[in-house]
Short mmCIF file of C-alpha atoms and ligand atoms in Angstrom, two decimals:
data_model
loop_
_atom_site.label_atom_id
_atom_site.label_comp_id
_atom_site.label_asym_id
_atom_site.label_seq_id
_atom_site.Cartn_x
_atom_site.Cartn_y
_atom_site.Cartn_z
CA UNK A 1 0.00 0.00 0.00
CA UNK A 2 2.87 2.39 0.77
CA UNK A 3 5.18 1.57 -2.17
CA UNK A 4 6.42 4.71 -3.86
CA UNK A 5 4.97 6.90 -1.12
CA UNK A 6 7.33 9.13 0.82
CA UNK A 7 7.55 9.32 4.57
CA UNK A 8 6.32 12.49 6.26
CA UNK A 9 7.06 13.94 9.67
CA UNK A 10 5.83 16.90 11.70
CA UNK A 11 5.42 18.15 15.23
CA UNK A 12 1.89 17.10 16.12
CA UNK A 13 1.46 19.10 19.30
CA UNK A 14 0.90 22.81 19.91
CA UNK A 15 3.64 25.42 19.88
CA UNK A 16 4.98 26.69 23.18
CA UNK A 17 6.13 24.97 26.35
CA UNK A 18 4.02 22.02 27.45
CA UNK A 19 4.41 18.93 29.58
CA UNK A 20 4.66 16.60 26.62
CA UNK A 21 5.07 17.12 22.88
CA UNK A 22 5.02 14.68 20.00
CA UNK A 23 6.59 14.24 16.60
CA UNK A 24 4.59 12.06 14.27
CA UNK A 25 6.05 10.11 11.35
CA UNK A 26 3.99 8.31 8.71
CA UNK A 27 5.07 6.25 5.71
CA UNK A 28 7.19 3.28 4.70
CA UNK A 29 10.38 4.49 6.47
CA UNK A 30 8.64 4.95 9.83
CA UNK A 31 9.58 1.48 11.19
CA UNK A 32 13.26 1.93 10.26
CA UNK A 33 13.28 5.38 11.90
CA UNK A 34 11.73 3.89 15.04
CA UNK A 35 14.34 1.11 15.08
CA UNK A 36 17.15 3.70 14.87
CA UNK A 37 15.79 5.61 17.87
CA UNK A 38 15.02 2.53 19.96
CA UNK A 39 18.09 0.45 19.04
CA UNK A 40 15.86 -2.51 18.20
CA UNK A 41 12.58 -3.19 16.45
CA UNK A 42 9.64 -1.71 18.36
CA UNK A 43 6.76 -3.98 19.31
CA UNK A 44 3.49 -2.99 17.59
CA UNK A 45 1.36 -0.52 19.56
CA UNK A 46 3.59 -0.80 22.60
CA UNK A 47 4.81 2.18 24.62
CA UNK A 48 8.61 1.98 24.70
CA UNK A 49 10.66 4.25 26.95
CA UNK A 50 13.49 5.32 24.66
CA UNK A 51 16.56 7.56 24.49
CA UNK A 52 16.13 9.85 21.47
CA UNK A 53 19.62 10.60 20.10
CA UNK A 54 20.86 12.74 17.22
CA UNK A 55 23.21 11.55 14.43
CA UNK A 56 26.28 12.06 16.62
CA UNK A 57 24.81 9.96 19.39
CA UNK A 58 24.07 12.98 21.59
CA UNK A 59 20.96 12.66 23.71
CA UNK A 60 18.14 14.92 22.47
CA UNK A 61 15.51 13.79 24.96
CA UNK A 62 14.13 10.73 26.71
CA UNK A 63 10.57 9.87 25.88
CA UNK A 64 7.99 7.38 24.69
CA UNK A 65 8.13 5.73 21.29
CA UNK A 66 5.07 4.14 19.70
CA UNK A 67 4.79 2.18 16.49
CA UNK A 68 1.42 1.63 14.83
CA UNK A 69 2.11 -0.78 11.94
CA UNK A 70 0.11 -0.31 8.74
CA UNK A 71 -2.77 -0.46 8.21
CA UNK A 72 -3.86 -0.11 11.84
CA UNK A 73 -2.91 3.51 12.37
CA UNK A 74 -4.41 6.98 12.03
CA UNK A 75 -3.18 7.34 8.43
CA UNK A 76 -3.41 3.67 7.47
CA UNK A 77 0.35 3.72 6.89
CA UNK A 78 3.15 2.80 9.30
CA UNK A 79 3.03 5.51 11.96
CA UNK A 80 5.65 6.21 14.60
CA UNK A 81 5.22 8.69 17.41
CA UNK A 82 8.05 10.16 19.42
CA UNK A 83 6.63 11.68 22.57
CA UNK A 84 9.15 13.89 24.31
CA UNK A 85 9.10 16.86 26.63
CA UNK A 86 7.01 19.68 25.22
CA UNK A 87 9.79 22.08 24.28
CA UNK A 88 9.92 23.63 20.81
CA UNK A 89 13.73 23.27 20.79
CA UNK A 90 13.70 19.55 21.64
CA UNK A 91 10.84 18.78 19.26
CA UNK A 92 12.62 20.65 16.45
CA UNK A 93 15.75 18.59 17.04
CA UNK A 94 13.71 15.36 17.03
CA UNK A 95 12.00 16.39 13.82
CA UNK A 96 15.33 17.28 12.21
CA UNK A 97 16.68 13.83 13.13
CA UNK A 98 13.64 12.17 11.49
CA UNK A 99 14.34 14.16 8.34
CA UNK A 100 18.01 13.08 8.38
CA UNK A 101 16.73 9.53 8.55
CA UNK A 102 14.76 9.98 5.33
CA UNK A 103 11.42 11.59 6.19
CA UNK A 104 10.35 14.93 4.73
CA UNK A 105 8.33 17.70 6.37
CA UNK A 106 4.61 17.07 6.15
CA UNK A 107 2.41 19.67 4.48
CA UNK A 108 -0.53 21.02 6.50
CA UNK A 109 -3.23 18.37 6.81
CA UNK A 110 -1.14 15.72 5.10
CA UNK A 111 -1.60 13.06 7.80
CA UNK A 112 -5.36 13.42 7.59
CA UNK A 113 -5.20 13.59 3.80
CA UNK A 114 -3.43 10.23 3.82
CA UNK A 115 -6.04 8.87 6.22
CA UNK A 116 -8.65 9.99 3.65
CA UNK A 117 -6.77 8.54 0.67
CA UNK A 118 -6.34 5.24 2.55
CA UNK A 119 -10.06 5.06 3.31
CA UNK A 120 -9.81 5.62 7.08
CA UNK A 121 -12.08 8.67 6.88
CA UNK A 122 -14.28 10.16 4.20
CA UNK A 123 -13.89 13.82 3.22
CA UNK A 124 -16.62 15.19 5.50
CA UNK A 125 -15.10 13.28 8.43
CA UNK A 126 -11.63 14.61 7.60
CA UNK A 127 -13.00 18.16 7.56
CA UNK A 128 -14.61 17.48 10.92
CA UNK A 129 -11.18 16.57 12.34
CA UNK A 130 -9.96 20.09 11.49
CA UNK A 131 -13.19 21.60 12.82
CA UNK A 132 -12.81 19.67 16.05
CA UNK A 133 -9.26 20.94 16.50
CA UNK A 134 -10.40 24.50 15.78
CA UNK A 135 -13.61 24.40 17.85
CA UNK A 136 -13.97 27.33 20.23
CA UNK A 137 -17.21 26.30 21.91
CA UNK A 138 -18.50 23.21 23.68
CA UNK A 139 -21.46 22.93 21.35
CA UNK A 140 -19.16 23.29 18.32
CA UNK A 141 -16.76 20.63 19.58
CA UNK A 142 -19.56 18.17 20.30
CA UNK A 143 -21.03 18.69 16.85
CA UNK A 144 -17.63 18.32 15.13
CA UNK A 145 -17.03 15.11 17.06
CA UNK A 146 -20.31 13.69 15.74
CA UNK A 147 -19.34 14.54 12.18
CA UNK A 148 -15.92 13.00 12.73
CA UNK A 149 -17.72 9.87 13.92
CA UNK A 150 -19.59 9.83 10.61
CA UNK A 151 -23.06 11.01 11.66
CA UNK A 152 -23.27 13.57 8.84
CA UNK A 153 -21.68 11.25 6.27
CA UNK A 154 -24.20 8.52 7.08
CA UNK A 155 -27.02 10.95 6.35
CA UNK A 156 -25.45 11.90 3.03
CA UNK A 157 -24.94 8.22 2.18
CA UNK A 158 -28.58 7.41 2.98
CA UNK A 159 -29.69 10.16 0.64
CA UNK A 160 -27.27 8.92 -1.99
CA UNK A 161 -28.71 5.40 -1.76
CA UNK A 162 -32.23 6.77 -2.17
CA UNK A 163 -31.14 8.85 -5.15
CA UNK A 164 -29.40 5.93 -6.85
CA UNK A 165 -32.47 3.77 -6.43
CA UNK A 166 -34.59 6.38 -8.21
CA UNK A 167 -31.97 6.81 -10.91
CA UNK A 168 -31.86 3.06 -11.57
CA UNK A 169 -35.63 3.03 -11.83
CA UNK A 170 -35.68 5.84 -14.39
CA UNK A 171 -32.77 4.46 -16.37
CA UNK A 172 -34.58 1.16 -16.63
CA UNK A 173 -37.46 3.04 -18.26
CA UNK A 174 -35.16 4.60 -20.83
CA UNK A 175 -34.07 1.14 -21.89
CA UNK A 176 -37.62 0.38 -23.06
CA UNK A 177 -38.43 3.41 -25.23
CA UNK A 178 -41.80 2.10 -26.38
CA UNK A 179 -42.98 1.96 -22.75
CA UNK A 180 -41.06 4.95 -21.47
CA UNK A 181 -43.94 7.40 -21.22
CA UNK A 182 -46.12 4.98 -19.24
CA UNK A 183 -43.20 4.06 -17.09
CA UNK A 184 -42.42 7.65 -16.20
CA UNK A 185 -46.07 8.38 -15.44
CA UNK A 186 -46.00 5.62 -12.81
CA UNK A 187 -46.86 7.35 -9.53
CA UNK A 188 -44.12 5.36 -7.78
CA UNK A 189 -41.49 7.49 -9.51
CA UNK A 190 -43.18 10.74 -8.55
CA UNK A 191 -43.60 9.53 -4.96
CA UNK A 192 -39.98 8.50 -4.69
CA UNK A 193 -38.83 11.83 -6.02
CA UNK A 194 -41.11 13.73 -3.63
CA UNK A 195 -39.76 11.72 -0.69
CA UNK A 196 -36.20 12.28 -1.81
CA UNK A 197 -36.79 16.04 -1.98
CA UNK A 198 -38.27 16.01 1.52
CA UNK A 199 -35.31 14.14 2.89
CA UNK A 200 -32.96 16.52 1.12
CA UNK A 201 -34.72 19.54 2.63
CA UNK A 202 -34.47 18.01 6.10
CA UNK A 203 -30.78 17.39 5.63
CA UNK A 204 -30.28 20.90 4.27
CA UNK A 205 -31.89 22.39 7.38
CA UNK A 206 -29.72 20.28 9.67
CA UNK A 207 -26.61 21.03 7.64
CA UNK A 208 -27.24 24.79 7.88
CA UNK A 209 -27.52 24.34 11.62
CA UNK A 210 -24.26 22.37 11.51
CA UNK A 211 -22.53 25.33 9.87
CA UNK A 212 -23.89 27.59 12.61
CA UNK A 213 -22.57 25.24 15.30
CA UNK A 214 -19.21 25.19 13.58
CA UNK A 215 -18.72 28.83 12.64
CA UNK A 216 -21.00 30.40 15.20
CA UNK A 217 -24.21 32.08 14.12
CA UNK A 218 -23.85 35.19 12.04
CA UNK A 219 -25.76 38.04 13.69
CA UNK A 220 -26.18 41.16 11.58
CA UNK A 221 -26.95 44.24 13.66
CA UNK A 222 -29.02 46.63 11.57
CA UNK A 223 -30.92 49.83 12.09
CA UNK A 224 -31.05 53.54 11.42
CA UNK A 225 -28.00 55.74 12.01
CA UNK A 226 -27.49 56.58 15.68
CA UNK A 227 -29.80 53.82 16.91
CA UNK A 228 -26.97 52.50 19.06
CA UNK A 229 -25.78 49.52 16.97
CA UNK A 230 -22.10 50.12 17.70
CA UNK A 231 -22.83 50.67 21.38
CA UNK A 232 -24.65 47.34 21.49
CA UNK A 233 -21.79 45.51 19.77
CA UNK A 234 -19.36 46.97 22.29
CA UNK A 235 -21.62 46.05 25.18
CA UNK A 236 -21.99 42.44 24.00
CA UNK A 237 -18.29 42.13 23.19
CA UNK A 238 -17.41 43.56 26.58
CA UNK A 239 -14.91 45.96 25.06
CA UNK A 240 -14.77 49.11 22.97
CA UNK A 241 -14.51 47.60 19.50
CA UNK A 242 -16.64 49.94 17.45
CA UNK A 243 -16.37 53.71 17.35
CA UNK A 244 -19.37 55.33 19.03
CA UNK A 245 -20.22 58.98 18.43
CA UNK A 246 -23.45 60.93 18.28
CA UNK A 247 -22.73 61.70 14.63
CA UNK A 248 -25.12 59.69 12.49
CA UNK A 249 -23.24 57.61 9.91
CA UNK A 250 -20.19 56.96 12.09
CA UNK A 251 -19.88 53.28 11.21
CA UNK A 252 -18.72 52.94 7.60
CA UNK A 253 -17.46 49.42 7.18
CA UNK A 254 -18.84 46.17 8.53
CA UNK A 255 -17.19 45.44 11.85
CA UNK A 256 -17.13 41.81 12.96
CA UNK A 257 -16.65 40.51 16.44
CA UNK A 258 -16.62 36.88 17.56
CA UNK A 259 -18.18 36.45 20.98
CA UNK A 260 -19.21 33.52 23.16
CA UNK A 261 -22.32 33.18 25.22
CA UNK A 262 -22.10 30.21 27.60
CA UNK A 263 -19.93 28.18 25.25
CA UNK A 264 -21.84 29.08 22.10
CA UNK A 265 -20.06 31.00 19.34
CA UNK A 266 -21.60 34.03 17.65
CA UNK A 267 -20.22 36.32 15.02
CA UNK A 268 -21.63 39.80 15.42
CA UNK A 269 -21.48 42.23 12.53
CA UNK A 270 -22.11 45.89 13.16
CA UNK A 271 -23.27 47.39 9.92
CA UNK A 272 -23.41 50.93 8.66
CA UNK A 273 -26.77 52.55 9.39
CA UNK A 274 -28.91 51.98 6.32
CA UNK A 275 -30.04 55.26 4.82
CA UNK A 276 -29.83 57.20 1.59
CA UNK A 277 -26.47 58.90 1.41
CA UNK A 278 -24.43 60.96 -1.05
CA UNK A 279 -21.18 60.10 0.69
CA UNK A 280 -19.29 57.51 -1.40
CA UNK A 281 -17.67 55.85 1.60
CA UNK A 282 -20.92 55.65 3.51
CA UNK A 283 -22.69 54.27 0.44
CA UNK A 284 -20.10 51.52 0.08
CA UNK A 285 -20.55 50.73 3.78
CA UNK A 286 -24.29 50.47 3.24
CA UNK A 287 -23.76 48.15 0.28
CA UNK A 288 -21.61 45.88 2.48
CA UNK A 289 -24.18 46.06 5.24
CA UNK A 290 -26.81 44.75 2.84
CA UNK A 291 -24.51 41.92 1.71
CA UNK A 292 -23.97 40.99 5.36
CA UNK A 293 -27.70 40.97 5.91
CA UNK A 294 -28.27 38.58 3.03
CA UNK A 295 -26.09 35.90 4.59
CA UNK A 296 -26.99 36.28 8.26
CA UNK A 297 -28.63 33.70 10.53
CA UNK A 298 -30.08 36.32 12.84
CA UNK A 299 -30.99 39.89 11.91
CA UNK A 300 -30.99 42.06 15.00
CA UNK A 301 -32.77 45.36 14.47
CA UNK A 302 -31.76 48.11 16.87
CA UNK A 303 -34.44 50.77 17.11
CA UNK A 304 -36.39 52.87 19.60
CA UNK A 305 -40.02 53.15 20.68
CA UNK A 306 -40.83 55.83 18.14
CA UNK A 307 -39.38 53.99 15.16
CA UNK A 308 -39.97 50.34 16.06
CA UNK A 309 -42.72 49.88 13.48
CA UNK A 310 -41.30 51.79 10.53
CA UNK A 311 -37.82 50.34 11.10
CA UNK A 312 -39.14 46.86 10.30
CA UNK A 313 -38.26 47.87 6.74
CA UNK A 314 -34.63 47.16 7.67
CA UNK A 315 -35.49 43.45 7.62
CA UNK A 316 -35.83 43.71 3.85
CA UNK A 317 -33.32 41.32 2.28
CA UNK A 318 -33.03 39.03 5.31
CA UNK A 319 -33.15 35.40 4.12
CA UNK A 320 -36.28 33.44 4.94
CA UNK A 321 -34.48 30.95 7.18
CA UNK A 322 -32.91 33.69 9.34
CA UNK A 323 -34.44 34.76 12.66
CA UNK A 324 -35.52 38.36 13.22
CA UNK A 325 -35.11 40.07 16.53
CA UNK A 326 -36.25 43.59 17.43
CA UNK A 327 -34.28 45.36 20.12
CA UNK A 328 -35.59 48.63 21.48
CA UNK A 329 -32.58 50.53 22.74
CA UNK A 330 -32.08 53.57 24.98
CA UNK A 331 -34.75 52.56 27.47
CA UNK A 332 -32.81 54.57 30.04
CA UNK A 333 -34.24 57.64 28.31
CA UNK A 334 -37.90 56.68 28.66
CA UNK A 335 -39.85 56.12 31.86
CA UNK A 336 -42.20 53.40 30.60
CA UNK A 337 -42.39 51.34 27.49
CA UNK A 338 -45.27 49.87 25.60
CA UNK A 339 -45.83 46.13 25.33
CA UNK A 340 -45.30 44.74 21.89
CA UNK A 341 -46.17 41.62 20.00
CA UNK A 342 -43.51 39.21 18.80
CA UNK A 343 -39.81 38.86 19.40
CA UNK A 344 -39.01 42.21 21.01
CA UNK A 345 -36.49 42.99 23.72
CA UNK A 346 -35.90 46.22 25.61
CA UNK A 347 -32.37 47.22 26.42
CA UNK A 348 -30.04 50.05 27.18
CA UNK A 349 -26.66 49.61 25.58
CA UNK A 350 -25.53 52.43 27.85
CA UNK A 351 -26.57 51.03 31.24
CA UNK A 352 -26.53 47.34 30.31
CA UNK A 353 -30.16 46.85 31.28
CA UNK A 354 -31.80 44.00 29.39
CA UNK A 355 -28.53 42.68 27.97
CA UNK A 356 -28.70 39.39 29.87
CA UNK A 357 -32.11 38.68 28.40
CA UNK A 358 -30.76 39.52 24.95
CA UNK A 359 -27.77 37.21 25.46
CA UNK A 360 -29.95 34.29 26.45
CA UNK A 361 -32.27 34.94 23.51
CA UNK A 362 -29.27 34.90 21.13
CA UNK A 363 -28.00 31.72 22.74
CA UNK A 364 -31.41 30.11 22.25
CA UNK A 365 -31.41 31.08 18.58
CA UNK A 366 -27.87 29.76 18.11
CA UNK A 367 -28.67 26.35 19.54
CA UNK A 368 -32.28 26.10 18.35
CA UNK A 369 -32.97 22.52 17.40
CA UNK A 370 -29.37 21.51 18.10
CA UNK A 371 -30.32 18.44 20.03
CA UNK A 372 -28.33 15.32 20.80
CA UNK A 373 -27.89 14.30 17.18
CA UNK A 374 -26.63 17.65 15.87
CA UNK A 375 -23.54 17.44 13.67
CA UNK A 376 -21.17 20.08 12.36
CA UNK A 377 -20.91 21.04 8.71
CA UNK A 378 -19.29 23.55 6.41
CA UNK A 379 -20.55 26.13 3.90
CA UNK A 380 -19.25 23.89 1.12
CA UNK A 381 -21.67 21.15 2.18
CA UNK A 382 -24.63 23.52 2.17
CA UNK A 383 -23.66 24.73 -1.31
CA UNK A 384 -23.46 21.12 -2.54
CA UNK A 385 -26.87 20.27 -1.06
CA UNK A 386 -28.39 23.41 -2.56
CA UNK A 387 -27.14 22.37 -5.97
CA UNK A 388 -28.62 18.89 -5.42
CA UNK A 389 -31.90 20.69 -4.68
CA UNK A 390 -31.64 22.45 -8.04
CA UNK A 391 -30.99 19.19 -9.91
CA UNK A 392 -33.96 17.52 -8.21
CA UNK A 393 -36.17 20.46 -9.21
CA UNK A 394 -35.02 19.94 -12.80
CA UNK A 395 -35.67 16.22 -12.48
CA UNK A 396 -39.24 16.96 -11.45
CA UNK A 397 -39.61 19.34 -14.41
CA UNK A 398 -38.27 16.70 -16.77
CA UNK A 399 -40.66 14.06 -15.44
CA UNK A 400 -43.80 16.13 -15.24
CA UNK A 401 -43.18 18.52 -18.11
CA UNK A 402 -41.40 16.99 -21.07
CA UNK A 403 -41.70 13.44 -19.73
CA UNK A 404 -38.15 12.86 -20.81
CA UNK A 405 -36.49 10.00 -18.99
CA UNK A 406 -33.15 10.91 -20.55
CA UNK A 407 -33.24 14.43 -19.12
CA UNK A 408 -34.43 13.25 -15.71
CA UNK A 409 -31.67 10.65 -15.53
CA UNK A 410 -29.09 13.23 -16.53
CA UNK A 411 -30.21 15.61 -13.75
CA UNK A 412 -30.08 12.78 -11.23
CA UNK A 413 -26.58 11.93 -12.38
CA UNK A 414 -25.51 15.53 -11.60
CA UNK A 415 -27.30 15.35 -8.26
CA UNK A 416 -25.46 12.15 -7.39
CA UNK A 417 -22.14 13.74 -8.27
CA UNK A 418 -22.85 16.84 -6.15
CA UNK A 419 -23.74 14.63 -3.17
CA UNK A 420 -20.63 12.55 -3.72
CA UNK A 421 -18.49 15.69 -3.47
CA UNK A 422 -19.49 16.05 0.17
CA UNK A 423 -18.00 12.75 1.29
CA UNK A 424 -15.32 12.76 -1.39
CA UNK A 425 -16.53 9.93 -3.62
CA UNK A 426 -15.99 12.53 -6.33
CA UNK A 427 -13.26 15.01 -5.58
CA UNK A 428 -10.83 17.06 -7.59
CA UNK A 429 -7.22 17.69 -6.62
CA UNK A 430 -8.09 21.37 -6.31
CA UNK A 431 -10.82 20.63 -3.80
CA UNK A 432 -8.57 18.35 -1.75
CA UNK A 433 -5.78 20.92 -1.90
CA UNK A 434 -8.09 23.65 -0.64
CA UNK A 435 -9.49 21.49 2.15
CA UNK A 436 -6.30 19.95 3.51
CA UNK A 437 -4.21 23.07 2.87
CA UNK A 438 -6.22 24.92 5.50
CA UNK A 439 -5.41 22.35 8.22
CA UNK A 440 -2.66 22.97 10.70
CA UNK A 441 0.75 21.34 10.31
CA UNK A 442 0.98 17.96 12.02
CA UNK A 443 -2.73 17.15 11.63
N1 FFO B 501 -0.85 9.95 20.61
C1 FFO B 501 -1.84 10.25 19.79
N2 FFO B 501 -3.01 10.67 20.30
C2 FFO B 501 -4.04 10.97 19.45
C3 FFO B 501 -3.90 10.86 18.06
C4 FFO B 501 -2.65 10.42 17.55
O1 FFO B 501 -2.43 10.31 16.34
N3 FFO B 501 -1.66 10.12 18.45
N4 FFO B 501 -4.98 11.19 17.23
C5 FFO B 501 -4.84 11.59 15.92
O2 FFO B 501 -5.64 12.30 15.36
C6 FFO B 501 -6.32 11.22 17.80
C7 FFO B 501 -6.82 9.83 17.92
N5 FFO B 501 -7.10 9.28 16.64
C8 FFO B 501 -6.64 8.06 16.21
C9 FFO B 501 -7.38 7.40 15.25
C10 FFO B 501 -7.02 6.14 14.86
C11 FFO B 501 -5.92 5.52 15.40
C12 FFO B 501 -5.58 4.10 15.03
O3 FFO B 501 -4.55 3.59 15.44
N6 FFO B 501 -6.43 3.44 14.28
C13 FFO B 501 -6.23 2.07 13.85
C14 FFO B 501 -6.55 1.07 14.97
C15 FFO B 501 -7.97 1.12 15.45
C16 FFO B 501 -8.24 0.24 16.65
O4 FFO B 501 -7.32 -0.30 17.28
O5 FFO B 501 -9.44 0.10 16.95
C17 FFO B 501 -7.06 1.77 12.63
O6 FFO B 501 -7.91 2.60 12.26
O7 FFO B 501 -6.84 0.74 12.03
C18 FFO B 501 -5.14 6.21 16.32
C19 FFO B 501 -5.50 7.47 16.73
C20 FFO B 501 -6.27 11.92 19.11
N7 FFO B 501 -5.21 11.38 19.99
N1 GTP B 502 -29.00 57.21 26.42
C1 GTP B 502 -28.52 56.25 25.63
N2 GTP B 502 -27.72 56.58 24.60
C2 GTP B 502 -27.26 55.59 23.82
C3 GTP B 502 -27.59 54.24 24.06
N3 GTP B 502 -26.97 53.48 23.12
C4 GTP B 502 -26.28 54.34 22.32
N4 GTP B 502 -26.45 55.61 22.74
C5 GTP B 502 -25.89 56.83 22.13
O1 GTP B 502 -26.40 57.00 20.83
C6 GTP B 502 -25.42 57.55 19.97
C7 GTP B 502 -25.23 56.66 18.74
O2 GTP B 502 -24.68 55.42 19.15
P1 GTP B 502 -23.92 54.45 18.15
O3 GTP B 502 -23.68 53.21 18.89
O4 GTP B 502 -22.75 55.13 17.53
O5 GTP B 502 -25.04 54.28 17.05
P2 GTP B 502 -24.97 53.52 15.64
O6 GTP B 502 -26.31 52.95 15.42
O7 GTP B 502 -23.83 52.57 15.63
O8 GTP B 502 -24.72 54.72 14.66
P3 GTP B 502 -24.04 54.76 13.20
O9 GTP B 502 -22.60 54.35 13.38
O10 GTP B 502 -24.21 56.17 12.81
O11 GTP B 502 -24.79 53.83 12.31
C8 GTP B 502 -24.17 57.68 20.81
O12 GTP B 502 -24.08 59.00 21.28
C9 GTP B 502 -24.40 56.73 21.94
O13 GTP B 502 -23.70 57.09 23.11
C10 GTP B 502 -28.44 53.93 25.17
O14 GTP B 502 -28.78 52.78 25.47
N5 GTP B 502 -28.89 54.98 25.92
#
């Protein structure tokens, strides 16, 4: 399996001083490298206490040596781990010795890429490994772990099986042209397609949630100039991030701030107040604010009592699946406030009143529906599923409109390919390069 493959090595643990650090080696030379360090052949999957020496026989460190013979390792190749003291200097020296002994430096993500190429993980699982390492919230880590365990991939595979079954059915019809029309009119085909589209929509909803768990929900703060949007961002972030003045139109560009509420990640975006403006810079800011709005998960309108109704216009352009939240700010200036229908909160960005309620509402929105089975996902997966949705719409058109089995089968073939790109059944070198290139070194 490893013939003609080179041997890679990298420091697998974080930079900076730590109790223990590890160098990982994978490839055909790994056993020979292990034997040089240990002075004899290592026993499979056995923790050996070893003296790690350089080429001149000088002691680099004393540590633990592990050999995972192929194919029972993380990468599926021979893997050797050298676990030493967690010093960057020692680990560098260990790594250099491995390279002298014939390994080369691993590219970012190359261990996991090999695990993928050797069938240990599919592509969505491999991406989840990186997402798990990068997770900044409990909910995000739990979701990434589920995807790494294959929960998301299994859902994609189920859908794929359903799709293939329908495709086989339709292709069988094409083989009997004289009966094709009757065949395609068979309600079983329409029913199967309808069911497939339902299942796809369910998966799309859960996948969007998976992206939110992974990246944090995108909250776009919108409202008229001077409503207090920047003040609210600062209050939620707990620091002075945005410039606050009483000059309307202060915020020009979109300002993003990642925050956590009880272990849940949110990305807040303070947008330029939306209004007609002759100022080129402000107009560009407003254009960006609108773009932000179009891809948000939660649109948070900051307004006041007097404008709460008319300001609803700011929700224009918010996607249908995004939540809308109305926040009436500056309640420190009014003695009483009216009760309102719907999702409305009263706050003062200045005094902090009402902010706890707002935080818990945002947390609720971020984790809505994220029950036990929730998995993490990436934008790329949502895009793939959306394109599958398009192909299935075309399939329905082909069946009901032109009654062309050929066209329907062709659309299903595209749909199958788009689904396969999620788990990597179909993948280009460019896609793999982009995915694994964004991993950290040693993963
Ligand atoms: N020391 C160490 N800790 C680590 C890793 C590692 O590479 N080294 N991991 C790296 O990310 C994670 C664990 N992931 C791993 C996944 C598979 C195998 C492995 O040996 N798989 C074999 C045997 C399976 C078995 O015995 O059940 C296989 O798949 O055939 C090892 C680690 C986290 N902790
Ligand atoms: N009294 C009171 N004043 C507030 C409150 N929140 C914001 N302000 C004031 O309102 C003014 C505008 O606040 P900003 O946060 O800059 O408003 P903005 O919506 O970001 O404004 P633009 O950047 O122009 O879009 C500032 O003078 C703030 O100090 C509040 O809760 N109470």
